[in-house]
Amino acid sequence: VSLEFLRRLRVGFAAAIAVDQLEPCPTFGNSHFVNLQYSDVPKTEHHPNPWHIGVLNGEPYPMPQELIQGELELLAHMFTMVVQLKPRLVVETGTNVGLMARALGAGCWTNGFGRVVSSDVDEAMVAYAKKVCAGFPVEIRCCPSLELRELPMADLVFIDSSYASRAQEKFLVKPGAVYVYHDSCAEGWIVPEVDAEEEYRVHLDGPRGFSLVRKMNRR
Ligand SMILES: C[S@@+](CC[C@H](N)C(=O)[O-])C[C@H]1O[C@@H](n2cnc3c(N)ncnc32)[C@H](O)[C@@H]1O
């Protein structure tokens, strides 16, 4: 058996989590219980939970004061989801600086097939993210995610745009596909109800939290 996949898994995972600095991950409004659960474990000094935000060096970020990219731990998680699920098409809504798009693309690269389409409405973010994702099978567009024609075709969707748009995006995910709702512990927005006839969901806690949802395929 060729060891090429093993080589790609090592290289791809390293690329998925390639950041230069770590910042603590802020706790969202509905997840302060998480801080209490981890009062006894090693973590950043004066910070209440053991999650991290990865930050890139290089050019200044378009919005350096607002580190809203996915947690480093979630980059690792989504990379392995791509490697495990082997999607042909992955869609991300809300690219920001491109860290999650790169992690998803690194997963497709590891598999040897598949591609990522991601969109953001901020031109500066799109330009920056294109550089972050260079060399991976990732296409980044500047448009509202609801206009992505690939969204209804994707096998795996990472939902992470504006809260208003996220609530609509899930309806476009096709039967049989998997989608991940980021920030499900955030204050100020309500994760849409699950239609028990159509999908099933696991809600996973964290300072930001995420929900893993499978749309049923009745065919
Ligand atoms: C939380 S950040 C995304 C972080 C990124 N997914 C990651 O994990 O690295 C949300 C992004 O969504 C973008 N956004 C807001 N409304 C949008 C929309 N309707 N369609 C696509 N992107 C949108 C914002 O400009 C912002 O960069």
PDB file of C-alpha atoms and ligand atoms in Angstrom:
ATOM      1  CA  VAL A   1       0.000   0.000   0.000  1.00  0.00           C
ATOM      2  CA  SER A   2       1.344   3.425  -0.933  1.00  0.00           C
ATOM      3  CA  LEU A   3       2.296   5.661   1.970  1.00  0.00           C
ATOM      4  CA  GLU A   4       1.380   8.759  -0.032  1.00  0.00           C
ATOM      5  CA  PHE A   5      -1.843   9.307   1.934  1.00  0.00           C
ATOM      6  CA  LEU A   6       0.041   9.169   5.230  1.00  0.00           C
ATOM      7  CA  ARG A   7       2.480  11.780   3.953  1.00  0.00           C
ATOM      8  CA  ARG A   8      -0.383  14.012   2.855  1.00  0.00           C
ATOM      9  CA  LEU A   9      -2.181  13.581   6.167  1.00  0.00           C
ATOM     10  CA  ARG A  10       0.868  14.832   8.058  1.00  0.00           C
ATOM     11  CA  VAL A  11       1.543  17.736   5.702  1.00  0.00           C
ATOM     12  CA  GLY A  12      -2.128  18.647   5.366  1.00  0.00           C
ATOM     13  CA  PHE A  13      -2.759  18.699   9.105  1.00  0.00           C
ATOM     14  CA  ALA A  14       0.287  20.895   9.654  1.00  0.00           C
ATOM     15  CA  ALA A  15      -1.045  23.320   7.028  1.00  0.00           C
ATOM     16  CA  ALA A  16      -4.525  23.327   8.550  1.00  0.00           C
ATOM     17  CA  ILE A  17      -3.210  24.545  11.897  1.00  0.00           C
ATOM     18  CA  ALA A  18      -0.332  26.707  10.605  1.00  0.00           C
ATOM     19  CA  VAL A  19      -0.654  29.892  12.644  1.00  0.00           C
ATOM     20  CA  ASP A  20       2.081  32.038  14.123  1.00  0.00           C
ATOM     21  CA  GLN A  21       0.596  33.155  17.414  1.00  0.00           C
ATOM     22  CA  LEU A  22      -2.097  32.134  19.865  1.00  0.00           C
ATOM     23  CA  GLU A  23      -4.697  34.355  21.481  1.00  0.00           C
ATOM     24  CA  PRO A  24      -7.122  33.174  24.135  1.00  0.00           C
ATOM     25  CA  CYS A  25     -10.635  32.439  22.898  1.00  0.00           C
ATOM     26  CA  PRO A  26     -13.283  34.754  24.373  1.00  0.00           C
ATOM     27  CA  THR A  27     -16.280  33.121  26.010  1.00  0.00           C
ATOM     28  CA  PHE A  28     -19.667  33.828  24.457  1.00  0.00           C
ATOM     29  CA  GLY A  29     -22.747  34.815  26.361  1.00  0.00           C
ATOM     30  CA  ASN A  30     -24.348  31.408  26.608  1.00  0.00           C
ATOM     31  CA  SER A  31     -21.225  29.447  27.462  1.00  0.00           C
ATOM     32  CA  HIS A  32     -19.877  30.802  30.731  1.00  0.00           C
ATOM     33  CA  PHE A  33     -20.509  27.389  32.282  1.00  0.00           C
ATOM     34  CA  VAL A  34     -17.591  26.194  30.139  1.00  0.00           C
ATOM     35  CA  ASN A  35     -15.198  28.392  32.119  1.00  0.00           C
ATOM     36  CA  LEU A  36     -16.289  26.756  35.370  1.00  0.00           C
ATOM     37  CA  GLN A  37     -15.766  23.290  33.927  1.00  0.00           C
ATOM     38  CA  TYR A  38     -12.113  24.045  33.190  1.00  0.00           C
ATOM     39  CA  SER A  39     -11.079  25.921  36.310  1.00  0.00           C
ATOM     40  CA  ASP A  40      -8.531  23.173  37.137  1.00  0.00           C
ATOM     41  CA  VAL A  41      -6.709  22.627  33.799  1.00  0.00           C
ATOM     42  CA  PRO A  42      -3.640  24.321  32.236  1.00  0.00           C
ATOM     43  CA  LYS A  43      -4.574  27.407  30.220  1.00  0.00           C
ATOM     44  CA  THR A  44      -3.499  30.912  29.320  1.00  0.00           C
ATOM     45  CA  GLU A  45      -2.881  32.985  32.421  1.00  0.00           C
ATOM     46  CA  HIS A  46      -5.922  34.975  33.523  1.00  0.00           C
ATOM     47  CA  HIS A  47      -8.050  33.288  30.883  1.00  0.00           C
ATOM     48  CA  PRO A  48     -10.940  31.082  31.933  1.00  0.00           C
ATOM     49  CA  ASN A  49     -10.987  28.385  29.235  1.00  0.00           C
ATOM     50  CA  PRO A  50      -8.421  26.241  27.386  1.00  0.00           C
ATOM     51  CA  TRP A  51      -9.393  27.105  23.754  1.00  0.00           C
ATOM     52  CA  HIS A  52      -7.256  29.231  21.394  1.00  0.00           C
ATOM     53  CA  ILE A  53      -7.531  31.605  18.468  1.00  0.00           C
ATOM     54  CA  GLY A  54      -4.748  31.257  15.908  1.00  0.00           C
ATOM     55  CA  VAL A  55      -3.290  34.469  14.505  1.00  0.00           C
ATOM     56  CA  LEU A  56      -1.112  34.925  11.423  1.00  0.00           C
ATOM     57  CA  ASN A  57       1.892  37.200  11.225  1.00  0.00           C
ATOM     58  CA  GLY A  58       2.629  39.127   8.070  1.00  0.00           C
ATOM     59  CA  GLU A  59       0.512  41.905   6.698  1.00  0.00           C
ATOM     60  CA  PRO A  60      -1.844  43.473   9.184  1.00  0.00           C
ATOM     61  CA  TYR A  61      -5.288  41.945   9.201  1.00  0.00           C
ATOM     62  CA  PRO A  62      -8.040  43.946   7.559  1.00  0.00           C
ATOM     63  CA  MET A  63      -9.680  44.224  11.006  1.00  0.00           C
ATOM     64  CA  PRO A  64      -6.911  43.461  13.509  1.00  0.00           C
ATOM     65  CA  GLN A  65      -9.035  44.407  16.485  1.00  0.00           C
ATOM     66  CA  GLU A  66     -11.584  41.738  15.788  1.00  0.00           C
ATOM     67  CA  LEU A  67     -10.321  38.159  15.958  1.00  0.00           C
ATOM     68  CA  ILE A  68     -13.446  36.335  14.892  1.00  0.00           C
ATOM     69  CA  GLN A  69     -11.889  33.409  13.066  1.00  0.00           C
ATOM     70  CA  GLY A  70     -12.717  29.876  14.154  1.00  0.00           C
ATOM     71  CA  GLU A  71     -10.874  28.431  17.139  1.00  0.00           C
ATOM     72  CA  LEU A  72      -7.604  26.637  16.392  1.00  0.00           C
ATOM     73  CA  GLU A  73      -9.199  23.513  17.870  1.00  0.00           C
ATOM     74  CA  LEU A  74     -12.054  23.837  15.370  1.00  0.00           C
ATOM     75  CA  LEU A  75      -9.608  24.157  12.449  1.00  0.00           C
ATOM     76  CA  ALA A  76      -8.166  20.808  13.543  1.00  0.00           C
ATOM     77  CA  HIS A  77     -11.652  19.326  13.925  1.00  0.00           C
ATOM     78  CA  MET A  78     -12.892  20.452  10.515  1.00  0.00           C
ATOM     79  CA  PHE A  79      -9.708  19.274   8.811  1.00  0.00           C
ATOM     80  CA  THR A  80     -10.296  15.794  10.185  1.00  0.00           C
ATOM     81  CA  MET A  81     -13.990  15.935   9.222  1.00  0.00           C
ATOM     82  CA  VAL A  82     -12.966  16.494   5.601  1.00  0.00           C
ATOM     83  CA  VAL A  83     -10.445  13.672   5.801  1.00  0.00           C
ATOM     84  CA  GLN A  84     -13.057  11.374   7.348  1.00  0.00           C
ATOM     85  CA  LEU A  85     -16.132  12.290   5.294  1.00  0.00           C
ATOM     86  CA  LYS A  86     -14.311  12.630   1.918  1.00  0.00           C
ATOM     87  CA  PRO A  87     -16.588  15.343   0.486  1.00  0.00           C
ATOM     88  CA  ARG A  88     -16.281  16.263  -3.183  1.00  0.00           C
ATOM     89  CA  LEU A  89     -17.581  19.766  -2.547  1.00  0.00           C
ATOM     90  CA  VAL A  90     -17.224  21.804   0.643  1.00  0.00           C
ATOM     91  CA  VAL A  91     -18.826  25.221   1.100  1.00  0.00           C
ATOM     92  CA  GLU A  92     -17.949  27.736   3.802  1.00  0.00           C
ATOM     93  CA  THR A  93     -20.111  30.800   4.421  1.00  0.00           C
ATOM     94  CA  GLY A  94     -18.090  33.720   5.830  1.00  0.00           C
ATOM     95  CA  THR A  95     -14.408  33.440   4.902  1.00  0.00           C
ATOM     96  CA  ASN A  96     -12.882  36.181   7.053  1.00  0.00           C
ATOM     97  CA  VAL A  97      -9.070  35.858   6.861  1.00  0.00           C
ATOM     98  CA  GLY A  98      -9.295  32.364   5.356  1.00  0.00           C
ATOM     99  CA  LEU A  99      -8.051  30.164   8.185  1.00  0.00           C
ATOM    100  CA  MET A 100     -11.020  27.773   8.074  1.00  0.00           C
ATOM    101  CA  ALA A 101     -11.086  27.768   4.273  1.00  0.00           C
ATOM    102  CA  ARG A 102      -7.425  26.752   4.314  1.00  0.00           C
ATOM    103  CA  ALA A 103      -8.075  23.973   6.869  1.00  0.00           C
ATOM    104  CA  LEU A 104     -10.942  22.620   4.735  1.00  0.00           C
ATOM    105  CA  GLY A 105      -8.815  22.910   1.585  1.00  0.00           C
ATOM    106  CA  ALA A 106      -5.919  21.139   3.287  1.00  0.00           C
ATOM    107  CA  GLY A 107      -8.337  18.282   4.015  1.00  0.00           C
ATOM    108  CA  CYS A 108      -9.328  18.044   0.330  1.00  0.00           C
ATOM    109  CA  TRP A 109      -5.671  18.197  -0.660  1.00  0.00           C
ATOM    110  CA  THR A 110      -4.949  15.342   1.771  1.00  0.00           C
ATOM    111  CA  ASN A 111      -7.753  13.267   0.253  1.00  0.00           C
ATOM    112  CA  GLY A 112      -6.401  13.940  -3.225  1.00  0.00           C
ATOM    113  CA  PHE A 113      -9.804  15.163  -4.467  1.00  0.00           C
ATOM    114  CA  GLY A 114     -12.546  17.614  -3.579  1.00  0.00           C
ATOM    115  CA  ARG A 115     -12.625  21.409  -3.423  1.00  0.00           C
ATOM    116  CA  VAL A 116     -13.784  24.267  -1.247  1.00  0.00           C
ATOM    117  CA  VAL A 117     -15.865  27.284  -2.216  1.00  0.00           C
ATOM    118  CA  SER A 118     -16.057  30.061   0.372  1.00  0.00           C
ATOM    119  CA  SER A 119     -17.495  33.573   0.256  1.00  0.00           C
ATOM    120  CA  ASP A 120     -17.328  36.802   2.195  1.00  0.00           C
ATOM    121  CA  VAL A 121     -18.959  40.161   1.569  1.00  0.00           C
ATOM    122  CA  ASP A 122     -15.837  42.100   2.601  1.00  0.00           C
ATOM    123  CA  GLU A 123     -13.482  42.694  -0.339  1.00  0.00           C
ATOM    124  CA  ALA A 124     -10.413  43.209   1.878  1.00  0.00           C
ATOM    125  CA  MET A 125     -11.058  39.888   3.621  1.00  0.00           C
ATOM    126  CA  VAL A 126     -11.436  38.083   0.301  1.00  0.00           C
ATOM    127  CA  ALA A 127      -8.159  39.507  -1.014  1.00  0.00           C
ATOM    128  CA  TYR A 128      -6.323  38.530   2.182  1.00  0.00           C
ATOM    129  CA  ALA A 129      -7.889  35.058   2.378  1.00  0.00           C
ATOM    130  CA  LYS A 130      -6.913  34.281  -1.214  1.00  0.00           C
ATOM    131  CA  LYS A 131      -3.266  34.637  -0.191  1.00  0.00           C
ATOM    132  CA  VAL A 132      -3.757  32.488   2.928  1.00  0.00           C
ATOM    133  CA  CYS A 133      -5.347  29.707   0.850  1.00  0.00           C
ATOM    134  CA  ALA A 134      -2.933  29.826  -2.098  1.00  0.00           C
ATOM    135  CA  GLY A 135      -1.825  26.362  -3.175  1.00  0.00           C
ATOM    136  CA  PHE A 136      -4.939  24.605  -1.830  1.00  0.00           C
ATOM    137  CA  PRO A 137      -8.090  23.665  -3.765  1.00  0.00           C
ATOM    138  CA  VAL A 138      -9.995  26.662  -2.412  1.00  0.00           C
ATOM    139  CA  GLU A 139     -11.953  29.256  -4.360  1.00  0.00           C
ATOM    140  CA  ILE A 140     -12.955  32.414  -2.535  1.00  0.00           C
ATOM    141  CA  ARG A 141     -15.621  34.727  -3.881  1.00  0.00           C
ATOM    142  CA  CYS A 142     -16.795  38.150  -2.855  1.00  0.00           C
ATOM    143  CA  CYS A 143     -20.576  37.709  -2.603  1.00  0.00           C
ATOM    144  CA  PRO A 144     -23.292  36.998  -0.014  1.00  0.00           C
ATOM    145  CA  SER A 145     -23.215  33.317   0.852  1.00  0.00           C
ATOM    146  CA  LEU A 146     -26.877  32.889  -0.072  1.00  0.00           C
ATOM    147  CA  GLU A 147     -25.844  33.639  -3.659  1.00  0.00           C
ATOM    148  CA  LEU A 148     -23.331  30.783  -3.814  1.00  0.00           C
ATOM    149  CA  ARG A 149     -24.714  28.397  -6.433  1.00  0.00           C
ATOM    150  CA  GLU A 150     -22.584  25.628  -4.877  1.00  0.00           C
ATOM    151  CA  LEU A 151     -24.313  25.842  -1.474  1.00  0.00           C
ATOM    152  CA  PRO A 152     -27.208  23.488  -2.434  1.00  0.00           C
ATOM    153  CA  MET A 153     -24.736  21.039  -3.998  1.00  0.00           C
ATOM    154  CA  ALA A 154     -22.187  20.768  -1.161  1.00  0.00           C
ATOM    155  CA  ASP A 155     -21.555  17.558   0.761  1.00  0.00           C
ATOM    156  CA  LEU A 156     -20.179  19.465   3.770  1.00  0.00           C
ATOM    157  CA  VAL A 157     -21.052  23.043   4.737  1.00  0.00           C
ATOM    158  CA  PHE A 158     -19.416  25.231   7.380  1.00  0.00           C
ATOM    159  CA  ILE A 159     -21.929  27.942   8.304  1.00  0.00           C
ATOM    160  CA  ASP A 160     -20.162  31.022   9.680  1.00  0.00           C
ATOM    161  CA  SER A 161     -21.413  34.223   7.996  1.00  0.00           C
ATOM    162  CA  SER A 162     -23.685  36.911   9.506  1.00  0.00           C
ATOM    163  CA  TYR A 163     -26.248  35.604  11.977  1.00  0.00           C
ATOM    164  CA  ALA A 164     -29.111  36.717   9.722  1.00  0.00           C
ATOM    165  CA  SER A 165     -27.694  34.869   6.727  1.00  0.00           C
ATOM    166  CA  ARG A 166     -26.786  31.731   8.710  1.00  0.00           C
ATOM    167  CA  ALA A 167     -30.407  31.207   9.684  1.00  0.00           C
ATOM    168  CA  GLN A 168     -31.336  30.946   5.973  1.00  0.00           C
ATOM    169  CA  GLU A 169     -28.334  29.008   4.738  1.00  0.00           C
ATOM    170  CA  LYS A 170     -29.280  25.745   6.422  1.00  0.00           C
ATOM    171  CA  PHE A 171     -32.413  25.487   4.293  1.00  0.00           C
ATOM    172  CA  LEU A 172     -30.238  25.310   1.178  1.00  0.00           C
ATOM    173  CA  VAL A 173     -28.162  22.346   2.379  1.00  0.00           C
ATOM    174  CA  LYS A 174     -29.066  19.240   0.402  1.00  0.00           C
ATOM    175  CA  PRO A 175     -30.440  15.999   1.911  1.00  0.00           C
ATOM    176  CA  GLY A 176     -27.678  13.648   2.997  1.00  0.00           C
ATOM    177  CA  ALA A 177     -25.170  16.443   3.529  1.00  0.00           C
ATOM    178  CA  VAL A 178     -23.562  17.462   6.830  1.00  0.00           C
ATOM    179  CA  TYR A 179     -23.424  21.024   8.043  1.00  0.00           C
ATOM    180  CA  VAL A 180     -21.671  22.672  10.972  1.00  0.00           C
ATOM    181  CA  TYR A 181     -23.132  25.736  12.642  1.00  0.00           C
ATOM    182  CA  HIS A 182     -20.395  27.741  14.287  1.00  0.00           C
ATOM    183  CA  ASP A 183     -20.945  29.973  17.355  1.00  0.00           C
ATOM    184  CA  SER A 184     -23.976  28.137  18.620  1.00  0.00           C
ATOM    185  CA  CYS A 185     -23.213  29.413  22.145  1.00  0.00           C
ATOM    186  CA  ALA A 186     -23.250  33.054  21.022  1.00  0.00           C
ATOM    187  CA  GLU A 187     -25.528  35.489  22.743  1.00  0.00           C
ATOM    188  CA  GLY A 188     -27.983  37.436  20.665  1.00  0.00           C
ATOM    189  CA  TRP A 189     -28.945  34.796  18.191  1.00  0.00           C
ATOM    190  CA  ILE A 190     -30.960  31.673  18.383  1.00  0.00           C
ATOM    191  CA  VAL A 191     -29.767  28.591  16.586  1.00  0.00           C
ATOM    192  CA  PRO A 192     -32.640  27.606  14.308  1.00  0.00           C
ATOM    193  CA  GLU A 193     -34.810  24.758  15.480  1.00  0.00           C
ATOM    194  CA  VAL A 194     -34.066  21.358  14.063  1.00  0.00           C
ATOM    195  CA  ASP A 195     -36.804  19.865  11.952  1.00  0.00           C
ATOM    196  CA  ALA A 196     -36.926  16.353  13.441  1.00  0.00           C
ATOM    197  CA  GLU A 197     -38.398  14.999  10.214  1.00  0.00           C
ATOM    198  CA  GLU A 198     -35.518  16.334   8.156  1.00  0.00           C
ATOM    199  CA  GLU A 199     -32.329  16.442  10.183  1.00  0.00           C
ATOM    200  CA  TYR A 200     -30.596  15.475  13.382  1.00  0.00           C
ATOM    201  CA  ARG A 201     -28.196  17.574  15.403  1.00  0.00           C
ATOM    202  CA  VAL A 202     -25.513  17.262  18.045  1.00  0.00           C
ATOM    203  CA  HIS A 203     -24.848  20.483  19.889  1.00  0.00           C
ATOM    204  CA  LEU A 204     -21.262  20.625  21.160  1.00  0.00           C
ATOM    205  CA  ASP A 205     -20.209  23.033  23.887  1.00  0.00           C
ATOM    206  CA  GLY A 206     -17.207  25.317  23.867  1.00  0.00           C
ATOM    207  CA  PRO A 207     -16.585  29.013  24.432  1.00  0.00           C
ATOM    208  CA  ARG A 208     -18.213  29.557  21.030  1.00  0.00           C
ATOM    209  CA  GLY A 209     -19.775  26.169  20.521  1.00  0.00           C
ATOM    210  CA  PHE A 210     -20.854  24.455  17.346  1.00  0.00           C
ATOM    211  CA  SER A 211     -23.638  22.240  16.139  1.00  0.00           C
ATOM    212  CA  LEU A 212     -23.104  19.255  13.904  1.00  0.00           C
ATOM    213  CA  VAL A 213     -26.153  18.538  11.759  1.00  0.00           C
ATOM    214  CA  ARG A 214     -26.924  15.731   9.320  1.00  0.00           C
ATOM    215  CA  LYS A 215     -29.724  16.233   6.850  1.00  0.00           C
ATOM    216  CA  MET A 216     -31.551  12.987   6.383  1.00  0.00           C
ATOM    217  CA  ASN A 217     -31.532  11.382   3.000  1.00  0.00           C
ATOM    218  CA  ARG A 218     -34.735   9.449   2.488  1.00  0.00           C
ATOM    219  CA  ARG A 219     -33.909   8.221  -0.993  1.00  0.00           C
TER     220      ARG A 219
HETATM  221  C1  LIG B   1     -16.999  34.707  11.989  1.00  0.00           C
HETATM  222  S1  LIG B   1     -16.276  35.372  10.531  1.00  0.00           S
HETATM  223  C2  LIG B   1     -15.845  33.920   9.612  1.00  0.00           C
HETATM  224  C3  LIG B   1     -14.642  33.184  10.162  1.00  0.00           C
HETATM  225  C4  LIG B   1     -14.129  32.063   9.278  1.00  0.00           C
HETATM  226  N1  LIG B   1     -15.201  31.176   8.882  1.00  0.00           N
HETATM  227  C5  LIG B   1     -13.072  31.234   9.992  1.00  0.00           C
HETATM  228  O1  LIG B   1     -13.450  30.304  10.733  1.00  0.00           O
HETATM  229  O2  LIG B   1     -11.879  31.530   9.851  1.00  0.00           O
HETATM  230  C6  LIG B   1     -17.731  35.955   9.692  1.00  0.00           C
HETATM  231  C7  LIG B   1     -17.463  36.568   8.312  1.00  0.00           C
HETATM  232  O3  LIG B   1     -18.702  36.566   7.596  1.00  0.00           O
HETATM  233  C8  LIG B   1     -18.706  37.651   6.710  1.00  0.00           C
HETATM  234  N2  LIG B   1     -20.098  37.864   6.282  1.00  0.00           N
HETATM  235  C9  LIG B   1     -21.059  38.621   6.861  1.00  0.00           C
HETATM  236  N3  LIG B   1     -22.217  38.518   6.178  1.00  0.00           N
HETATM  237  C10 LIG B   1     -21.983  37.651   5.156  1.00  0.00           C
HETATM  238  C11 LIG B   1     -22.792  37.119   4.107  1.00  0.00           C
HETATM  239  N4  LIG B   1     -24.084  37.455   3.978  1.00  0.00           N
HETATM  240  N5  LIG B   1     -22.225  36.264   3.236  1.00  0.00           N
HETATM  241  C12 LIG B   1     -20.924  35.901   3.358  1.00  0.00           C
HETATM  242  N6  LIG B   1     -20.109  36.380   4.336  1.00  0.00           N
HETATM  243  C13 LIG B   1     -20.639  37.234   5.211  1.00  0.00           C
HETATM  244  C14 LIG B   1     -18.046  38.779   7.507  1.00  0.00           C
HETATM  245  O4  LIG B   1     -17.498  39.761   6.649  1.00  0.00           O
HETATM  246  C15 LIG B   1     -16.981  38.019   8.317  1.00  0.00           C
HETATM  247  O5  LIG B   1     -15.707  38.113   7.707  1.00  0.00           O
END
